[in-house]
JSON list of C-alpha atoms and ligand atoms in Angstrom, two decimals:
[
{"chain": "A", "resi": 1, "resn": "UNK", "atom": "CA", "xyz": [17.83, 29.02, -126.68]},
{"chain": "A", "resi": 2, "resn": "UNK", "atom": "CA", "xyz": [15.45, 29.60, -124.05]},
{"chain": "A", "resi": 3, "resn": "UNK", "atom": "CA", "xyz": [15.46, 25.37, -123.28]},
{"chain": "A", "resi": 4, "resn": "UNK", "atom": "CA", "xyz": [18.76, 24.85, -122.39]},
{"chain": "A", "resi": 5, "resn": "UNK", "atom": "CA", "xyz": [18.68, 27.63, -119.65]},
{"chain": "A", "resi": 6, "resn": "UNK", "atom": "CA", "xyz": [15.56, 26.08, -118.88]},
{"chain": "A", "resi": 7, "resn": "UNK", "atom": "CA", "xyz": [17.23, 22.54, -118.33]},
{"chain": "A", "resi": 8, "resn": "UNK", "atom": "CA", "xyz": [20.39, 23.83, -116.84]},
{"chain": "A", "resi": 9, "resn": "UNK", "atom": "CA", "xyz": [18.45, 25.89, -113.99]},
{"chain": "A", "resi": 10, "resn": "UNK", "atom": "CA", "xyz": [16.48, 22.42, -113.76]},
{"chain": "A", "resi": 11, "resn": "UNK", "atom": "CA", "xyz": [19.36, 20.66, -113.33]},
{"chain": "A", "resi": 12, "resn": "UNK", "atom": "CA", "xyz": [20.90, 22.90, -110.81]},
{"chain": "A", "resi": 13, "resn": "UNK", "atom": "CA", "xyz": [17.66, 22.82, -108.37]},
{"chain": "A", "resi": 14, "resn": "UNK", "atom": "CA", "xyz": [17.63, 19.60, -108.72]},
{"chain": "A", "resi": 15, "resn": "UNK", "atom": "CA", "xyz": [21.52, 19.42, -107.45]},
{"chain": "A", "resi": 16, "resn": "UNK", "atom": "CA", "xyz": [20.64, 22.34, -104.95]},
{"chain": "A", "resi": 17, "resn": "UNK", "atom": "CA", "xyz": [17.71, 20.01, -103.70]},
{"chain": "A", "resi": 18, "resn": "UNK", "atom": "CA", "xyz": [19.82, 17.15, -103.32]},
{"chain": "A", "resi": 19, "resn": "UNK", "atom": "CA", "xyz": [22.77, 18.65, -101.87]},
{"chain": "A", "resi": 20, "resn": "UNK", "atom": "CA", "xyz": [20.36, 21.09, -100.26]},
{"chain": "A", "resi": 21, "resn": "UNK", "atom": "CA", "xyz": [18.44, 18.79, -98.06]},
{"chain": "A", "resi": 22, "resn": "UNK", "atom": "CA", "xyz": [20.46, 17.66, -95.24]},
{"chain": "A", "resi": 23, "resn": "UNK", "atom": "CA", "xyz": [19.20, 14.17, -94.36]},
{"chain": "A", "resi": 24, "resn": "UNK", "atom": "CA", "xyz": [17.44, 13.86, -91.65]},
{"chain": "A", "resi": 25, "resn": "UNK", "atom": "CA", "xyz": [20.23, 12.29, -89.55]},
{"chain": "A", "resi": 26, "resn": "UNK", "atom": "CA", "xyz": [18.26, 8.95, -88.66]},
{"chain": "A", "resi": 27, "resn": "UNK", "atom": "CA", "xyz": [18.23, 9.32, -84.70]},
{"chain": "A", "resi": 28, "resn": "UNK", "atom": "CA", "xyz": [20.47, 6.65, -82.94]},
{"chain": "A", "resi": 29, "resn": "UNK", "atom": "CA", "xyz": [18.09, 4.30, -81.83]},
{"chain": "A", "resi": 30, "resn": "UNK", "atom": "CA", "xyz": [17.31, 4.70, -78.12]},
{"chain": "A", "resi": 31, "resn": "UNK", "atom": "CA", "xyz": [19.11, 2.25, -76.14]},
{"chain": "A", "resi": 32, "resn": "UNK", "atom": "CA", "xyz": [16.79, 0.03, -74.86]},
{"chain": "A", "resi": 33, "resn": "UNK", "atom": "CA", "xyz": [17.14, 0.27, -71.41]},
{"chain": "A", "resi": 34, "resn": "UNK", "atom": "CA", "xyz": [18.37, -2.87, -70.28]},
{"chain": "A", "resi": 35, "resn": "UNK", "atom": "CA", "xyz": [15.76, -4.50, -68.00]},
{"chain": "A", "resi": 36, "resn": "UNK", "atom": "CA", "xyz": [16.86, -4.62, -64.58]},
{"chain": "A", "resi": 37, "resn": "UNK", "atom": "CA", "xyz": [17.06, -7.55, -63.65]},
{"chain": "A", "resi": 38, "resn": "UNK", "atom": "CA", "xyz": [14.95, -8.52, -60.80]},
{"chain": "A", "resi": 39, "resn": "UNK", "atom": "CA", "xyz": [16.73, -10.01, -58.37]},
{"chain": "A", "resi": 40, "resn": "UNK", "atom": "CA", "xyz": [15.85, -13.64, -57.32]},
{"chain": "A", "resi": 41, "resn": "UNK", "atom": "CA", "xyz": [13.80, -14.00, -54.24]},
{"chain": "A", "resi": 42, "resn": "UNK", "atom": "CA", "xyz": [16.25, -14.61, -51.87]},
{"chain": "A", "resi": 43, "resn": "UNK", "atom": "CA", "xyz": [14.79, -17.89, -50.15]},
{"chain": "A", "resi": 44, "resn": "UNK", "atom": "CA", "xyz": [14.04, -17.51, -46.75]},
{"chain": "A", "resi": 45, "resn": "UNK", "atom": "CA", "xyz": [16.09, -20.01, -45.13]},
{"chain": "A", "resi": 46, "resn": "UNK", "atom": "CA", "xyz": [13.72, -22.66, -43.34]},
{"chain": "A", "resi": 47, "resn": "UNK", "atom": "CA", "xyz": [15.89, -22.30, -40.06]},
{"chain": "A", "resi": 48, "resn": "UNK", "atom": "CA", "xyz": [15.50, -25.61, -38.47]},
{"chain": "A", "resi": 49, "resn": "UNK", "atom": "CA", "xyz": [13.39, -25.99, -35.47]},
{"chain": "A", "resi": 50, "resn": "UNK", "atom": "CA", "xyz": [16.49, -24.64, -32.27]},
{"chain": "A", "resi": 51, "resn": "UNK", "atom": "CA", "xyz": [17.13, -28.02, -31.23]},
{"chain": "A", "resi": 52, "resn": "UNK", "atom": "CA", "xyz": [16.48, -28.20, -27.54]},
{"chain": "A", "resi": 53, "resn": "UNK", "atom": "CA", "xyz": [18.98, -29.98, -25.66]},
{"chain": "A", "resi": 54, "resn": "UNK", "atom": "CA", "xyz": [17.57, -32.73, -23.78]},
{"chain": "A", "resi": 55, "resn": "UNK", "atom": "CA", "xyz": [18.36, -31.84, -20.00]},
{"chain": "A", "resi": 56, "resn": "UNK", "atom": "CA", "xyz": [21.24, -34.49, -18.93]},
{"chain": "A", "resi": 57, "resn": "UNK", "atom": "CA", "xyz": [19.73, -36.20, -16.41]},
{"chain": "A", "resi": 58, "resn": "UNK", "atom": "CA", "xyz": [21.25, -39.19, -14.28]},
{"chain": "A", "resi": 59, "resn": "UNK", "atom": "CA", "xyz": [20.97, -41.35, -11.89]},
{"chain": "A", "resi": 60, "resn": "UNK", "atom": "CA", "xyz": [23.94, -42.62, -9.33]},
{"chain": "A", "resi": 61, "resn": "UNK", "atom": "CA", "xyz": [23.05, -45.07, -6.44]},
{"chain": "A", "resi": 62, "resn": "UNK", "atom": "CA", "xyz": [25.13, -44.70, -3.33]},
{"chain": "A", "resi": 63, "resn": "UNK", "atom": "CA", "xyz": [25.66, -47.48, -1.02]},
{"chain": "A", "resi": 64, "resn": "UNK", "atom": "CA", "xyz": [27.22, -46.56, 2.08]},
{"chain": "A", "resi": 65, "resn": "UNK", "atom": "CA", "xyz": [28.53, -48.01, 5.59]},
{"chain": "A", "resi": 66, "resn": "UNK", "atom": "CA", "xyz": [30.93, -48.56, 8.14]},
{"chain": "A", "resi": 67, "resn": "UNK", "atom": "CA", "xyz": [33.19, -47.38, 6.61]},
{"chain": "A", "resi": 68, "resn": "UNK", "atom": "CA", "xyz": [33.08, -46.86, 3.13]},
{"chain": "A", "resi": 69, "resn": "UNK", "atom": "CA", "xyz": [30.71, -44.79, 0.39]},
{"chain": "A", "resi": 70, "resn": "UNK", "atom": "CA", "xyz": [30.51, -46.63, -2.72]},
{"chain": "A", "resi": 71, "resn": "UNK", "atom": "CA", "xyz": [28.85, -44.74, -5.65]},
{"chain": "A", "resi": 72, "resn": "UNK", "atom": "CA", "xyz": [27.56, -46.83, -8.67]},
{"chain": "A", "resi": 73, "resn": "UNK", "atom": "CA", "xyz": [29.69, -45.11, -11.28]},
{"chain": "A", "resi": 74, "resn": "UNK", "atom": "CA", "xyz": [32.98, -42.99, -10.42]},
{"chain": "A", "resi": 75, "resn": "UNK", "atom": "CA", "xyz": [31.44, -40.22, -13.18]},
{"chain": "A", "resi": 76, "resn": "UNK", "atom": "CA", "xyz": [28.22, -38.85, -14.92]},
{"chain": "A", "resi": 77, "resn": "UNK", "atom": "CA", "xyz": [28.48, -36.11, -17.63]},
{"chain": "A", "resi": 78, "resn": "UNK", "atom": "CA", "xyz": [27.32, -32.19, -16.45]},
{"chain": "A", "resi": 79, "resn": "UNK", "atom": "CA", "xyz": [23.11, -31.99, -15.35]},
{"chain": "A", "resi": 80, "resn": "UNK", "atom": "CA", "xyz": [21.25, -32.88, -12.90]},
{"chain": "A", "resi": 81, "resn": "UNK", "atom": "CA", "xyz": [22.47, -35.78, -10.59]},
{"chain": "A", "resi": 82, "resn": "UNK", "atom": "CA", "xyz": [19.81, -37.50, -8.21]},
{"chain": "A", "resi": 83, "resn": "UNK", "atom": "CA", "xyz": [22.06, -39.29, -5.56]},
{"chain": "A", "resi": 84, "resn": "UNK", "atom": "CA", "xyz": [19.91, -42.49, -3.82]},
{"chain": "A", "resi": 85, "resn": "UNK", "atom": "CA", "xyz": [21.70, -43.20, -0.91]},
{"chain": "A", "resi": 86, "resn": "UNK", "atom": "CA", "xyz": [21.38, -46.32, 0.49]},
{"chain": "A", "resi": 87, "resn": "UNK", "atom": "CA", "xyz": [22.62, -47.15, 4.13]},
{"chain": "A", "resi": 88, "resn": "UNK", "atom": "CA", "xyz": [22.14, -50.88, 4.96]},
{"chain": "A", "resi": 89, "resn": "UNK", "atom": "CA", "xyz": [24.07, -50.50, 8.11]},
{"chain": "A", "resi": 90, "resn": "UNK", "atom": "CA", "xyz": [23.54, -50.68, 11.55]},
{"chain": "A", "resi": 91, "resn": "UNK", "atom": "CA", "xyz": [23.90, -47.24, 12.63]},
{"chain": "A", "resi": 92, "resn": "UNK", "atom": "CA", "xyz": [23.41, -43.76, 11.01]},
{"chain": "A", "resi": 93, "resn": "UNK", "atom": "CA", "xyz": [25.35, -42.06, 8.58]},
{"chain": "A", "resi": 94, "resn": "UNK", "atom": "CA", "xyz": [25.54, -38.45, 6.57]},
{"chain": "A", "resi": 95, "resn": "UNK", "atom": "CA", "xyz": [25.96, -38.08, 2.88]},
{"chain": "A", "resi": 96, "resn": "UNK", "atom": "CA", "xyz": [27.64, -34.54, 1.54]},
{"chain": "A", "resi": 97, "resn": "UNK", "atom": "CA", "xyz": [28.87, -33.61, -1.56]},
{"chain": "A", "resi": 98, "resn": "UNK", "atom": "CA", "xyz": [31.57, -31.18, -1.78]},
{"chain": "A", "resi": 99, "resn": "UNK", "atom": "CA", "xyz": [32.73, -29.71, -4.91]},
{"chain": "A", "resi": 100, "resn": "UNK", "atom": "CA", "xyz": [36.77, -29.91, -4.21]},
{"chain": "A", "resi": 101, "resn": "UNK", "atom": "CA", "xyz": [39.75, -30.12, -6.17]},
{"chain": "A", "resi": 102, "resn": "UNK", "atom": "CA", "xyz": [41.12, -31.62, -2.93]},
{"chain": "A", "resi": 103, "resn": "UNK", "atom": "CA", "xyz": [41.94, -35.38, -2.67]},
{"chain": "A", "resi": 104, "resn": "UNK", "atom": "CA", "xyz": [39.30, -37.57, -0.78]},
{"chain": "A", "resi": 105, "resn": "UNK", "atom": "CA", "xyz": [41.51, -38.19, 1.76]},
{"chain": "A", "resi": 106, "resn": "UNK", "atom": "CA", "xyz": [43.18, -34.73, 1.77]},
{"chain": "A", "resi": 107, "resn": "UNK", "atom": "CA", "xyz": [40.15, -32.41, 3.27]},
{"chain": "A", "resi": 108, "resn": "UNK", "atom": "CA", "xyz": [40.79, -30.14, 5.81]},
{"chain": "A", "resi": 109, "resn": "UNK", "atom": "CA", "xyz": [40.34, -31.28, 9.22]},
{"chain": "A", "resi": 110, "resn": "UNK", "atom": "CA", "xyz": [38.05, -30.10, 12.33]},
{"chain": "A", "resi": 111, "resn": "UNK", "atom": "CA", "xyz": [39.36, -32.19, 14.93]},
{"chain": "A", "resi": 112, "resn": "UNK", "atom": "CA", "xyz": [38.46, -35.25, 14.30]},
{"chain": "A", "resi": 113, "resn": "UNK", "atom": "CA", "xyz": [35.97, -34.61, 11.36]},
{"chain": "A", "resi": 114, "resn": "UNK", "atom": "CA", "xyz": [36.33, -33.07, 8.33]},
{"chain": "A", "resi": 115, "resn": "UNK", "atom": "CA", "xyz": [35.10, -29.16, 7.65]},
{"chain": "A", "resi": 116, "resn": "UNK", "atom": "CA", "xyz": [33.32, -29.35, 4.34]},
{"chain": "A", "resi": 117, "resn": "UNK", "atom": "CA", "xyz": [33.03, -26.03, 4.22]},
{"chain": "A", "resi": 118, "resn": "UNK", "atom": "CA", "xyz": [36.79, -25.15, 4.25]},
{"chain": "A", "resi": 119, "resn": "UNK", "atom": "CA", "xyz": [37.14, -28.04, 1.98]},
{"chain": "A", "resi": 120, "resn": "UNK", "atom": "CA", "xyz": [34.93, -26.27, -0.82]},
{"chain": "A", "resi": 121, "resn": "UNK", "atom": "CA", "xyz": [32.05, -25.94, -1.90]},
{"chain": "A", "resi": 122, "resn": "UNK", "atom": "CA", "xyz": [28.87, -28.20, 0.13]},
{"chain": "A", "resi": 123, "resn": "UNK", "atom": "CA", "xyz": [26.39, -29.18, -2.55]},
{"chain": "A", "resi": 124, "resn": "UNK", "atom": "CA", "xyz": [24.22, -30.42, 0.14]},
{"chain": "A", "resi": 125, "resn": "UNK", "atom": "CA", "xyz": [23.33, -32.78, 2.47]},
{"chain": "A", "resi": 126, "resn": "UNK", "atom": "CA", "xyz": [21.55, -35.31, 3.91]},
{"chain": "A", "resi": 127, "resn": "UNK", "atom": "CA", "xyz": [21.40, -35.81, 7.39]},
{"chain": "A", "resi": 128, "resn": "UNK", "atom": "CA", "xyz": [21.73, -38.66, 9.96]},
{"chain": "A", "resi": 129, "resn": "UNK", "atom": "CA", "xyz": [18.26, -38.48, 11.11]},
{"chain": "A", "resi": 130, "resn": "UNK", "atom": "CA", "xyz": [17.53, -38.80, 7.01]},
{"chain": "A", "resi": 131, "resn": "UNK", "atom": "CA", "xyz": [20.12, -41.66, 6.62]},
{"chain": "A", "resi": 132, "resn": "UNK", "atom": "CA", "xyz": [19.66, -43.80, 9.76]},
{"chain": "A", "resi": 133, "resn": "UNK", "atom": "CA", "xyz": [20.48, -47.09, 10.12]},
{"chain": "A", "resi": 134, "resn": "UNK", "atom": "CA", "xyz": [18.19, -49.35, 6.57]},
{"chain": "A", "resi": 135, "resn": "UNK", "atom": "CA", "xyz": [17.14, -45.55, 5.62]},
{"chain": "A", "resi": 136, "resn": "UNK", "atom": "CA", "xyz": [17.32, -44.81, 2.04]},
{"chain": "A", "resi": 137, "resn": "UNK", "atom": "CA", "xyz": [17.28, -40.95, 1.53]},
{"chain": "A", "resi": 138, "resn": "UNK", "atom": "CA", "xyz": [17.50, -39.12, -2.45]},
{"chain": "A", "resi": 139, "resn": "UNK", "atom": "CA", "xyz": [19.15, -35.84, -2.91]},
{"chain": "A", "resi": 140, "resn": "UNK", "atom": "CA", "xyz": [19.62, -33.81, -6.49]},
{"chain": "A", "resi": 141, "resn": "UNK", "atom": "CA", "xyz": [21.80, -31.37, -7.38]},
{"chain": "A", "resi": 142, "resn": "UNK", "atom": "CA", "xyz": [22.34, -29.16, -11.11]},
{"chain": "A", "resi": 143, "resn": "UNK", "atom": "CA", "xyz": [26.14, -30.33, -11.61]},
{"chain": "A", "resi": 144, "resn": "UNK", "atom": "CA", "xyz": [29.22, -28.65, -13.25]},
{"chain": "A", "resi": 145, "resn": "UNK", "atom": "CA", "xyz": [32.08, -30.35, -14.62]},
{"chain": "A", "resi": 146, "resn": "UNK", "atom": "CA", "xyz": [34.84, -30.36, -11.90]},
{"chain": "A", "resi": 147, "resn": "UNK", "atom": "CA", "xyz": [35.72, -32.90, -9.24]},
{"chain": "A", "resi": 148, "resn": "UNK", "atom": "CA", "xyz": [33.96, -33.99, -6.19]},
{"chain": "A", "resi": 149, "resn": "UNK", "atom": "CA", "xyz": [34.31, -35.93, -2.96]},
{"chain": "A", "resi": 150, "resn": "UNK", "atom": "CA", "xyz": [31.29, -37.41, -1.07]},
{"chain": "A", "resi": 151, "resn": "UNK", "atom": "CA", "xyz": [31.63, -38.03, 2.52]},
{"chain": "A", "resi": 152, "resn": "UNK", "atom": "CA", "xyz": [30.29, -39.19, 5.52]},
{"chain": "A", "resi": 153, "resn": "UNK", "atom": "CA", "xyz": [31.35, -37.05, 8.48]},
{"chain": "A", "resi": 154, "resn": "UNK", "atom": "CA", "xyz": [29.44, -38.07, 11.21]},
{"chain": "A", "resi": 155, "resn": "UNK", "atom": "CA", "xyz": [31.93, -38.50, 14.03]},
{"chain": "A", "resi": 156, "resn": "UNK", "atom": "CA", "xyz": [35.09, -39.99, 12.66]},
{"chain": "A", "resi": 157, "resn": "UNK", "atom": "CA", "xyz": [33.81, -41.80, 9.79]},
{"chain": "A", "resi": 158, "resn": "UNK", "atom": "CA", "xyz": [35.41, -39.47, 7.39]},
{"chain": "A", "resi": 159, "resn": "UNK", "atom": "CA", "xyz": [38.92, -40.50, 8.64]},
{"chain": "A", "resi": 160, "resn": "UNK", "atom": "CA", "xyz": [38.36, -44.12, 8.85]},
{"chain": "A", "resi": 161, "resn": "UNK", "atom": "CA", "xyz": [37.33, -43.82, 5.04]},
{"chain": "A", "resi": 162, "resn": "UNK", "atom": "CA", "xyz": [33.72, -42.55, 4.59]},
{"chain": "A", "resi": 163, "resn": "UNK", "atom": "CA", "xyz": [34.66, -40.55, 1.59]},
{"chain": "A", "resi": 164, "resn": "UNK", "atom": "CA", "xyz": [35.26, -41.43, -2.61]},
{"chain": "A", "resi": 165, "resn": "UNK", "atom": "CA", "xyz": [36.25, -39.17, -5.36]},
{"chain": "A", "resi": 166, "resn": "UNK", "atom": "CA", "xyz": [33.03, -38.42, -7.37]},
{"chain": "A", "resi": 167, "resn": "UNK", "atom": "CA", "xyz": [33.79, -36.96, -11.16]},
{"chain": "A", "resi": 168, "resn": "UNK", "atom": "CA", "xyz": [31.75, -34.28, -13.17]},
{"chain": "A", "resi": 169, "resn": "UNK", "atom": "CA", "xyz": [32.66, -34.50, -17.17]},
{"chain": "B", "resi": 21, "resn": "LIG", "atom": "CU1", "xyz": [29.18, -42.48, 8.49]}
]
């Protein structure tokens, strides 16, 4: 009589120890953390050397006379602009360059020359006793685009036609 108890009470802690013992909830694995990713190296961009503009540079030959100025080319892109100015004649002339949006022919007058200055705006100049009569003479100016006229203005030249249109791209 005294086995059965026995076995029953075994039985029951057996139940009480299974039902008894709460698992030990298995712990939700850790989330990895996620490796940040590492950025790539941002490549420095090799920047390319600044390019230096070659300075524009040219040359226009100027033959001049009784009565004309005659300039090798009619038009030279924006830079520097060495004027040779050649005067094979007899007698002495001037070379200025005027930056004008007047016509050659249309400058304002002073008397019987033209005024340069009222004109627009006098580059320079070279004068008579620099441009006498089988004198060469070299000027240079930094040029903008825009239109010029080059004259001679010695006496009365510029009326009887010392003077061309001169263009600055
Ligand atoms: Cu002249």
């Amino acid at each position: 009589m005294s086995r059965i108890p026995l076995a029953i009470v075994a039985v029951l802690a057996l139940l009480l120890a299974a039902c008894g013992s709460d698992p030990t909830p298995t712990p939700l694995p850790t989330a990895t953390p996620t490796a940040t990713p590492v950025p790539p190296a941002t490549a420095t961009p090799t920047l390319a050397p600044t390019a230096t503009p070659a300075p524009v540079v040219s040359d226009v030959s100027i033959e001049l006379g009784s009565y004309f100025v005659t300039p090798s080319v009619a038009s030279v892109p924006a830079g520097t602009v060495n004027f040779t100015v050649n005067n094979p004649d007899t007698r002495a002339h001037v070379f200025i360059v005027i930056k004008t949006d007047l016509a050659p022919e249309a400058l304002v007058m002073a008397g019987s020359a033209a005024d340069p200055a009222a004109s627009g705006t006098v580059l320079g100049t070279i004068t008579r006793d620099q441009l006498g009569a089988g004198a060469s003479a070299s000027i240079s100016f930094e040029m903008d685009a825009g239109s010029y006229v080059l004259i001679c203005n010695r006496g009365s030249h510029y009326s009887r036609g010392m003077t061309v249109a001169f263009t600055v791209e």
